[in-house]
Short mmCIF file of C-alpha atoms in Angstrom, two decimals:
data_model
loop_
_atom_site.label_atom_id
_atom_site.label_comp_id
_atom_site.label_asym_id
_atom_site.label_seq_id
_atom_site.Cartn_x
_atom_site.Cartn_y
_atom_site.Cartn_z
CA MET A 118 75.14 119.97 110.65
CA GLU A 119 75.25 121.34 114.21
CA GLN A 120 75.90 118.02 115.99
CA LEU A 121 78.95 117.45 113.81
CA LYS A 122 80.27 120.98 114.25
CA LYS A 123 79.90 120.58 118.01
CA ALA A 124 81.98 117.36 117.87
CA ILE A 125 84.66 119.10 115.78
CA ARG A 126 84.78 122.04 118.20
CA GLU A 127 84.81 119.96 121.38
CA ARG A 128 86.58 116.76 120.36
CA GLY A 129 88.70 117.74 117.36
CA LYS A 130 92.33 118.77 117.77
CA VAL A 131 94.00 121.35 115.54
CA LEU A 132 97.52 120.07 114.81
CA SER A 133 98.52 122.81 112.38
CA ASP A 134 96.95 125.45 110.11
CA GLU A 135 96.02 122.61 107.73
CA VAL A 136 95.54 119.51 109.88
CA LEU A 137 92.55 118.73 112.08
CA LYS A 138 92.72 115.50 114.06
CA VAL A 139 89.33 113.84 114.53
CA ASP A 140 90.36 110.39 115.67
CA THR A 141 88.16 110.69 118.75
CA PHE A 142 84.95 110.37 116.71
CA LEU A 143 85.64 109.74 113.02
CA ASN A 144 88.76 108.00 111.78
CA HIS A 145 90.08 105.78 114.55
CA GLN A 146 87.54 105.76 117.35
CA VAL A 147 84.11 106.15 115.77
CA ASP A 148 81.22 107.86 117.53
CA THR A 149 78.68 105.47 116.01
CA HIS A 150 75.68 107.54 117.08
CA LEU A 151 77.10 110.65 115.41
CA MET A 152 78.23 108.76 112.27
CA ALA A 153 74.77 107.18 112.00
CA GLU A 154 73.31 110.71 112.05
CA VAL A 155 75.86 111.83 109.46
CA GLY A 156 74.87 108.92 107.22
CA LYS A 157 71.16 109.69 107.65
CA GLU A 158 71.80 113.32 106.70
CA PHE A 159 73.54 112.27 103.46
CA ALA A 160 70.64 109.92 102.68
CA LEU A 161 68.15 112.73 103.29
CA ARG A 162 69.99 115.16 101.01
CA PHE A 163 70.19 112.65 98.14
CA LYS A 164 66.92 110.75 98.60
CA GLU A 165 65.32 112.22 95.46
CA ASP A 166 68.28 111.42 93.22
CA GLY A 167 67.68 107.78 92.37
CA ILE A 168 70.99 106.68 93.91
CA THR A 169 71.80 103.02 93.17
CA LYS A 170 75.24 102.76 94.84
CA VAL A 171 77.22 104.58 97.49
CA LEU A 172 80.97 104.63 96.80
CA THR A 173 83.60 105.46 99.39
CA ILE A 174 87.26 104.70 100.05
CA GLU A 175 88.74 102.56 102.80
CA SER A 176 89.00 102.94 105.76
CA SER A 177 87.71 106.20 107.18
CA GLY A 178 84.93 106.59 104.62
CA ILE A 179 83.16 103.39 105.64
CA ALA A 180 81.64 104.45 108.96
CA PRO A 181 80.05 107.74 107.77
CA SER A 182 78.69 106.12 104.60
CA PHE A 183 77.32 102.92 106.13
CA MET A 184 74.05 104.43 107.32
CA ALA A 185 73.72 106.54 104.16
CA ALA A 186 73.69 103.39 102.03
CA THR A 187 71.48 101.58 104.56
CA ASP A 188 68.91 104.39 104.56
CA LEU A 189 68.99 104.73 100.77
CA GLY A 190 68.55 100.95 100.55
CA VAL A 191 71.54 100.48 98.25
CA PRO A 192 74.91 98.68 98.45
CA LEU A 193 78.02 100.42 99.74
CA ILE A 194 81.25 99.89 97.81
CA PHE A 195 84.57 100.82 99.32
CA ALA A 196 87.46 101.39 96.93
CA ARG A 197 90.57 99.49 97.92
CA LYS A 198 93.87 101.26 98.42
CA LYS A 199 95.92 98.18 97.69
CA LYS A 200 95.35 94.95 95.89
CA SER A 201 94.29 91.91 97.87
CA LEU A 202 94.79 88.23 97.13
CA THR A 203 91.17 87.74 96.17
CA LEU A 204 90.90 90.95 94.16
CA THR A 205 93.55 90.86 91.50
CA ASP A 206 92.06 91.54 88.09
CA ASN A 207 88.89 92.91 86.54
CA LEU A 208 89.54 96.25 88.22
CA LEU A 209 88.76 99.89 87.61
CA VAL A 210 91.90 101.69 88.81
CA SER A 211 92.72 105.33 89.43
CA GLN A 212 95.63 107.18 91.01
CA VAL A 213 95.32 109.34 94.09
CA TYR A 214 98.11 111.64 95.23
CA SER A 215 98.28 112.18 98.97
CA PHE A 216 99.71 115.57 99.94
CA THR A 217 100.12 114.49 103.56
CA LYS A 218 101.97 111.28 102.67
CA GLN A 219 103.56 112.76 99.51
CA GLN A 220 102.96 109.64 97.49
CA THR A 221 100.65 108.40 94.75
CA ASN A 222 98.56 105.32 95.43
CA ASP A 223 96.31 103.23 93.26
CA ILE A 224 92.72 102.91 94.31
CA SER A 225 90.58 100.22 92.75
CA VAL A 226 87.02 98.95 92.44
CA SER A 227 85.92 95.68 90.89
CA LYS A 228 84.20 96.07 87.52
CA ASP A 229 81.51 93.72 88.83
CA PHE A 230 80.03 96.36 91.11
CA LEU A 231 79.65 99.46 88.95
CA THR A 232 77.76 99.48 85.66
CA GLU A 233 76.63 102.16 83.25
CA ASP A 234 73.15 102.03 84.79
CA ASP A 235 74.43 103.14 88.19
CA ARG A 236 73.77 106.51 89.78
CA VAL A 237 76.52 106.90 92.34
CA LEU A 238 76.78 108.93 95.53
CA ILE A 239 80.45 109.36 96.48
CA ILE A 240 81.12 109.86 100.20
CA ASP A 241 84.39 110.64 101.95
CA ASP A 242 85.46 111.79 105.39
CA PHE A 243 87.54 114.82 104.30
CA LEU A 244 87.71 117.09 101.27
CA ALA A 245 90.98 119.01 101.02
CA ASN A 246 92.73 119.07 97.64
CA GLY A 247 90.10 116.84 96.08
CA GLN A 248 92.50 114.07 95.08
CA ALA A 249 90.46 111.22 96.55
CA ALA A 250 87.18 112.66 95.22
CA PHE A 251 88.55 112.99 91.68
CA GLY A 252 90.01 109.47 91.87
CA LEU A 253 86.59 108.11 92.80
CA ILE A 254 84.91 110.22 90.09
CA ASP A 255 87.40 108.80 87.57
CA ILE A 256 86.46 105.25 88.60
CA VAL A 257 82.73 105.96 88.26
CA LYS A 258 83.34 107.45 84.80
CA GLN A 259 85.44 104.47 83.71
CA ALA A 260 82.42 102.30 84.55
CA GLY A 261 80.25 104.57 82.40
CA ALA A 262 78.13 105.32 85.48
CA HIS A 263 76.70 108.67 86.62
CA VAL A 264 78.12 110.73 89.51
CA SER A 265 75.00 112.02 91.26
CA GLY A 266 76.89 113.93 93.90
CA ILE A 267 79.58 114.00 96.52
CA GLY A 268 78.94 113.88 100.26
CA ILE A 269 81.74 115.11 102.51
CA VAL A 270 81.83 114.95 106.29
CA ILE A 271 84.44 117.69 106.82
CA GLU A 272 85.43 120.10 104.05
CA LYS A 273 88.57 122.20 104.41
CA SER A 274 87.15 125.10 102.45
CA PHE A 275 90.52 126.90 102.53
CA GLN A 276 92.01 124.18 100.33
CA PRO A 277 91.20 123.93 96.62
CA GLY A 278 89.16 120.68 96.38
CA ARG A 279 85.72 122.22 96.77
CA VAL A 280 86.33 124.95 94.18
CA LYS A 281 87.64 122.41 91.65
CA LEU A 282 84.57 120.19 92.12
CA ASP A 283 82.24 123.21 91.83
CA GLU A 284 83.99 124.32 88.65
CA GLN A 285 83.37 120.95 87.07
CA GLY A 286 79.70 121.14 87.97
CA TYR A 287 79.53 118.46 90.62
CA ARG A 288 76.99 118.72 93.40
CA VAL A 289 78.88 118.70 96.71
CA GLU A 290 77.14 118.37 100.08
CA SER A 291 79.58 119.01 102.94
CA LEU A 292 78.20 118.62 106.46
CA ALA A 293 80.86 120.84 108.05
CA ARG A 294 82.85 123.46 106.15
CA LEU A 295 86.07 124.68 107.76
CA HIS A 296 86.95 128.27 106.95
CA SER A 297 90.23 128.18 108.84
CA LEU A 298 92.34 126.30 111.37
CA GLU A 299 94.65 129.25 111.95
CA ASP A 300 95.98 130.02 115.44
CA GLY A 301 94.84 126.61 116.62
CA LYS A 302 91.21 127.66 116.29
CA VAL A 303 88.42 126.06 114.26
CA THR A 304 86.31 128.55 112.29
CA PHE A 305 83.42 127.34 110.16
CA LEU A 306 82.50 128.97 106.86
CA ASP A 307 79.00 129.89 107.99
CA GLU A 308 80.39 131.70 111.02
CA THR A 309 82.45 134.16 108.97
CA VAL A 310 81.08 137.51 107.87
CA SER A 311 80.78 137.51 104.12
CA VAL A 312 82.39 140.51 102.42
CA GLN A 313 81.63 139.27 98.94
CA SER A 314 78.98 141.02 96.93
CA MET B 72 72.47 83.11 111.16
CA GLU B 73 70.35 81.88 108.24
CA GLN B 74 70.33 85.14 106.27
CA LEU B 75 74.15 85.21 106.32
CA LYS B 76 74.46 81.55 105.35
CA LYS B 77 72.10 82.18 102.44
CA ALA B 78 74.31 85.05 101.24
CA ILE B 79 77.43 82.88 101.53
CA ARG B 80 75.76 80.06 99.58
CA GLU B 81 74.28 82.25 96.86
CA ARG B 82 76.73 85.14 96.57
CA GLY B 83 80.03 83.75 97.88
CA LYS B 84 82.59 82.23 95.54
CA VAL B 85 84.85 79.35 96.55
CA LEU B 86 88.30 80.10 95.10
CA SER B 87 90.10 77.13 96.65
CA ASP B 88 89.74 74.65 99.52
CA GLU B 89 90.74 77.46 101.87
CA VAL B 90 89.57 80.71 100.26
CA LEU B 91 85.99 81.99 100.11
CA LYS B 92 85.48 85.25 98.25
CA VAL B 93 82.67 87.36 99.70
CA ASP B 94 83.35 90.69 98.03
CA THR B 95 79.77 90.83 96.74
CA PHE B 96 78.37 91.51 100.23
CA LEU B 97 81.09 91.88 102.86
CA ASN B 98 84.58 93.10 102.03
CA HIS B 99 84.39 95.23 98.90
CA GLN B 100 80.75 95.74 98.03
CA VAL B 101 78.79 95.77 101.31
CA ASP B 102 75.21 94.55 101.55
CA THR B 103 74.34 97.18 104.14
CA HIS B 104 71.00 95.61 105.04
CA LEU B 105 72.67 92.26 105.75
CA MET B 106 75.62 93.83 107.60
CA ALA B 107 73.19 95.86 109.73
CA GLU B 108 71.47 92.58 110.66
CA VAL B 109 74.86 91.01 111.39
CA GLY B 110 75.73 93.91 113.68
CA LYS B 111 72.37 93.69 115.46
CA GLU B 112 72.91 89.97 116.04
CA PHE B 113 76.29 90.63 117.68
CA ALA B 114 74.70 93.32 119.85
CA LEU B 115 71.94 90.90 120.88
CA ARG B 116 74.40 88.16 121.82
CA PHE B 117 76.52 90.48 123.97
CA LYS B 118 73.89 92.85 125.33
CA GLU B 119 74.16 91.49 128.91
CA ASP B 120 77.94 91.75 129.05
CA GLY B 121 78.44 95.39 129.92
CA ILE B 122 80.42 96.08 126.73
CA THR B 123 82.00 99.56 126.73
CA LYS B 124 83.89 99.43 123.39
CA VAL B 125 83.74 97.47 120.17
CA LEU B 126 87.18 96.87 118.63
CA THR B 127 87.74 95.77 115.04
CA ILE B 128 90.46 96.07 112.39
CA GLU B 129 90.40 98.08 109.19
CA SER B 130 88.87 97.81 106.64
CA SER B 131 86.57 94.81 106.33
CA GLY B 132 85.71 94.71 110.02
CA ILE B 133 84.14 98.17 110.06
CA ALA B 134 80.87 97.47 108.23
CA PRO B 135 79.81 94.39 110.25
CA SER B 136 80.72 96.03 113.56
CA PHE B 137 79.18 99.45 112.93
CA MET B 138 75.63 98.47 113.87
CA ALA B 139 76.86 96.29 116.74
CA ALA B 140 78.47 99.32 118.38
CA THR B 141 75.50 101.53 117.46
CA ASP B 142 73.01 99.11 119.05
CA LEU B 143 75.17 98.60 122.13
CA GLY B 144 75.48 102.40 122.39
CA VAL B 145 79.27 102.34 122.58
CA PRO B 146 82.16 103.65 120.44
CA LEU B 147 83.71 101.57 117.69
CA ILE B 148 87.50 101.56 117.43
CA PHE B 149 89.23 100.25 114.35
CA ALA B 150 92.83 99.19 114.70
CA ARG B 151 95.07 100.69 112.05
CA LYS B 152 97.23 98.51 109.84
CA LYS B 153 99.68 101.29 109.12
CA LYS B 154 100.68 104.49 110.78
CA SER B 155 99.11 107.74 109.66
CA LEU B 156 100.45 111.25 109.81
CA THR B 157 98.16 112.19 112.65
CA LEU B 158 98.63 108.96 114.59
CA THR B 159 102.31 108.55 115.29
CA ASP B 160 102.94 107.91 118.96
CA ASN B 161 101.05 106.94 122.09
CA LEU B 162 100.16 103.61 120.50
CA LEU B 163 99.37 100.10 121.58
CA VAL B 164 100.99 97.93 118.90
CA SER B 165 100.81 94.24 118.08
CA GLN B 166 102.03 92.08 115.23
CA VAL B 167 99.74 90.10 112.94
CA TYR B 168 101.04 87.51 110.51
CA SER B 169 98.98 87.14 107.35
CA PHE B 170 99.13 83.63 105.87
CA THR B 171 97.56 84.81 102.61
CA LYS B 172 99.97 87.70 102.20
CA GLN B 173 102.86 85.89 103.92
CA GLN B 174 103.97 88.93 105.82
CA THR B 175 103.83 90.35 109.34
CA ASN B 176 102.17 93.72 109.85
CA ASP B 177 101.85 95.98 112.82
CA ILE B 178 98.36 96.84 113.96
CA SER B 179 97.89 99.73 116.33
CA VAL B 180 95.35 101.46 118.55
CA SER B 181 95.80 104.79 120.30
CA LYS B 182 96.26 104.48 124.06
CA ASP B 183 93.65 107.23 124.40
CA PHE B 184 90.77 104.93 123.49
CA LEU B 185 91.26 101.82 125.61
CA THR B 186 91.59 101.91 129.40
CA GLU B 187 91.65 99.31 132.14
CA ASP B 188 87.97 100.00 132.82
CA ASP B 189 86.92 98.88 129.34
CA ARG B 190 85.02 95.69 128.56
CA VAL B 191 85.77 95.04 124.90
CA LEU B 192 83.88 93.14 122.23
CA ILE B 193 86.28 92.24 119.39
CA ILE B 194 84.64 91.82 115.97
CA ASP B 195 86.21 90.67 112.71
CA ASP B 196 84.97 89.53 109.31
CA PHE B 197 86.86 86.21 109.16
CA LEU B 198 88.40 83.81 111.67
CA ALA B 199 90.93 81.44 110.10
CA ASN B 200 94.25 80.99 111.89
CA GLY B 201 93.32 83.49 114.58
CA GLN B 202 96.21 85.86 113.92
CA ALA B 203 94.11 89.03 113.75
CA ALA B 204 92.01 88.00 116.77
CA PHE B 205 95.08 87.32 118.90
CA GLY B 206 96.63 90.61 117.77
CA LEU B 207 93.52 92.48 118.90
CA ILE B 208 93.41 90.51 122.17
CA ASP B 209 97.05 91.45 122.76
CA ILE B 210 96.19 95.14 122.30
CA VAL B 211 93.25 94.93 124.72
CA LYS B 212 95.50 93.22 127.29
CA GLN B 213 98.24 95.85 126.87
CA ALA B 214 95.61 98.45 127.80
CA GLY B 215 94.73 96.40 130.89
CA ALA B 216 91.16 96.09 129.60
CA HIS B 217 88.90 93.03 129.60
CA VAL B 218 88.14 90.91 126.51
CA SER B 219 84.43 90.15 126.88
CA GLY B 220 84.21 88.10 123.72
CA ILE B 221 84.91 87.78 120.05
CA GLY B 222 82.29 88.16 117.33
CA ILE B 223 83.12 86.63 113.94
CA VAL B 224 81.08 86.96 110.77
CA ILE B 225 82.52 83.90 108.97
CA GLU B 226 84.55 81.25 110.80
CA LYS B 227 86.61 78.76 108.81
CA SER B 228 86.17 76.00 111.36
CA PHE B 229 88.59 73.77 109.46
CA GLN B 230 91.44 76.15 110.30
CA PRO B 231 92.92 76.36 113.81
CA GLY B 232 91.85 79.84 115.01
CA ARG B 233 88.62 78.80 116.73
CA VAL B 234 90.20 75.91 118.62
CA LYS B 235 93.04 78.13 119.85
CA LEU B 236 90.59 80.77 121.11
CA ASP B 237 88.44 78.09 122.79
CA GLU B 238 91.53 76.61 124.46
CA GLN B 239 92.38 79.97 125.97
CA GLY B 240 88.85 80.31 127.33
CA TYR B 241 87.58 83.13 125.12
CA ARG B 242 83.91 83.32 124.28
CA VAL B 243 83.57 83.23 120.49
CA GLU B 244 80.30 83.94 118.67
CA SER B 245 80.57 83.09 114.98
CA LEU B 246 77.52 83.82 112.86
CA ALA B 247 78.47 81.32 110.13
CA ARG B 248 80.82 78.39 110.68
CA LEU B 249 82.33 76.80 107.57
CA HIS B 250 83.02 73.09 107.90
CA SER B 251 84.61 72.83 104.48
CA LEU B 252 85.16 74.50 101.12
CA GLU B 253 86.31 71.29 99.46
CA ASP B 254 85.30 70.49 95.88
CA GLY B 255 84.19 74.08 95.39
CA LYS B 256 81.27 73.53 97.77
CA VAL B 257 80.38 75.41 100.95
CA THR B 258 79.42 73.15 103.87
CA PHE B 259 78.45 74.66 107.21
CA LEU B 260 79.34 73.02 110.50
CA ASP B 261 75.72 72.65 111.60
CA GLU B 262 74.90 70.82 108.38
CA THR B 263 77.37 68.02 109.01
CA VAL B 264 76.38 64.89 110.88
CA SER B 265 78.10 64.92 114.23
CA VAL B 266 79.97 61.73 115.07
CA GLN B 267 81.26 63.08 118.35
CA SER B 268 79.76 61.73 121.53
#
């Protein structure tokens, strides 16, 4: 998605070989026009798949998935990272290990909102090691629902998440695929010369 | 806003005299059609006010404010409740006491995204004691920016937040105002018989 790649190039900040800061348009300040376009693009790519729910994870997943769910005409569910007063039982729970924070957190979704009839589109802001994606997949499976696909705003293709999801046969649609952040420079996968046969 | 009041009546759940659970359409599962209408209503009410930024707080504030910022054509900023790896300094910080959780938490916004030229619309899902609203106001003031108004999805008018904001001269636009949750029943302010002169 060219508009997104342009934002990453011009407004993203490479903090290290593995960390891209995008708080100017995605996960702190939100460029609502761009995130609306991102959501529409997800909806377009999954419009033939009979999606009944979009599932994301708080907080950064909400903005890019809002318009996807709106355009698909289905509810958006955001998994909670911690328990709230009014959400204490009746939960589907999975564990997500965060490499950046080096800790494991529970994520949870109420059993009321996912059933075995659901066809679920999972959306998240980043795909790196795949921990969040597999946590969300686990929750969908616990509900007996179907994972129709995974929509990712920014994929760090140099980390193993994408390969692991591919290996397990999941359909992944990433709107920007980062080949490398080395030397402080963003390179996208489709800008590299392929040497594979 | 009739559509919102209908959702509260039909899909909300009164847990006590003070707690209304709305996780079927607002803060866990999101009715994206309804929240898009909520956002458009905020945009309509503040369209003449020269708003340059919409400010909310993660996570439940993001969905109802997304379309407000989109329609106003301005960025959405969500205050963070905890520090992230890529957001460690250069912060405007305020404290918010949560009566339900009985603890004080920092909320923070990067100094990069609010300047003294900004005219800010603050949006939140609930207004009860006003703690979150005053925390966000404090952050806007620290930046030297102007608070143009406060948009609230559901106001618990029987708790003191609204009165405190009124007393300090802030413009508050609440789309649903709850008079009472007593006896397990939702009563809206505009459904009560006024005995005031």
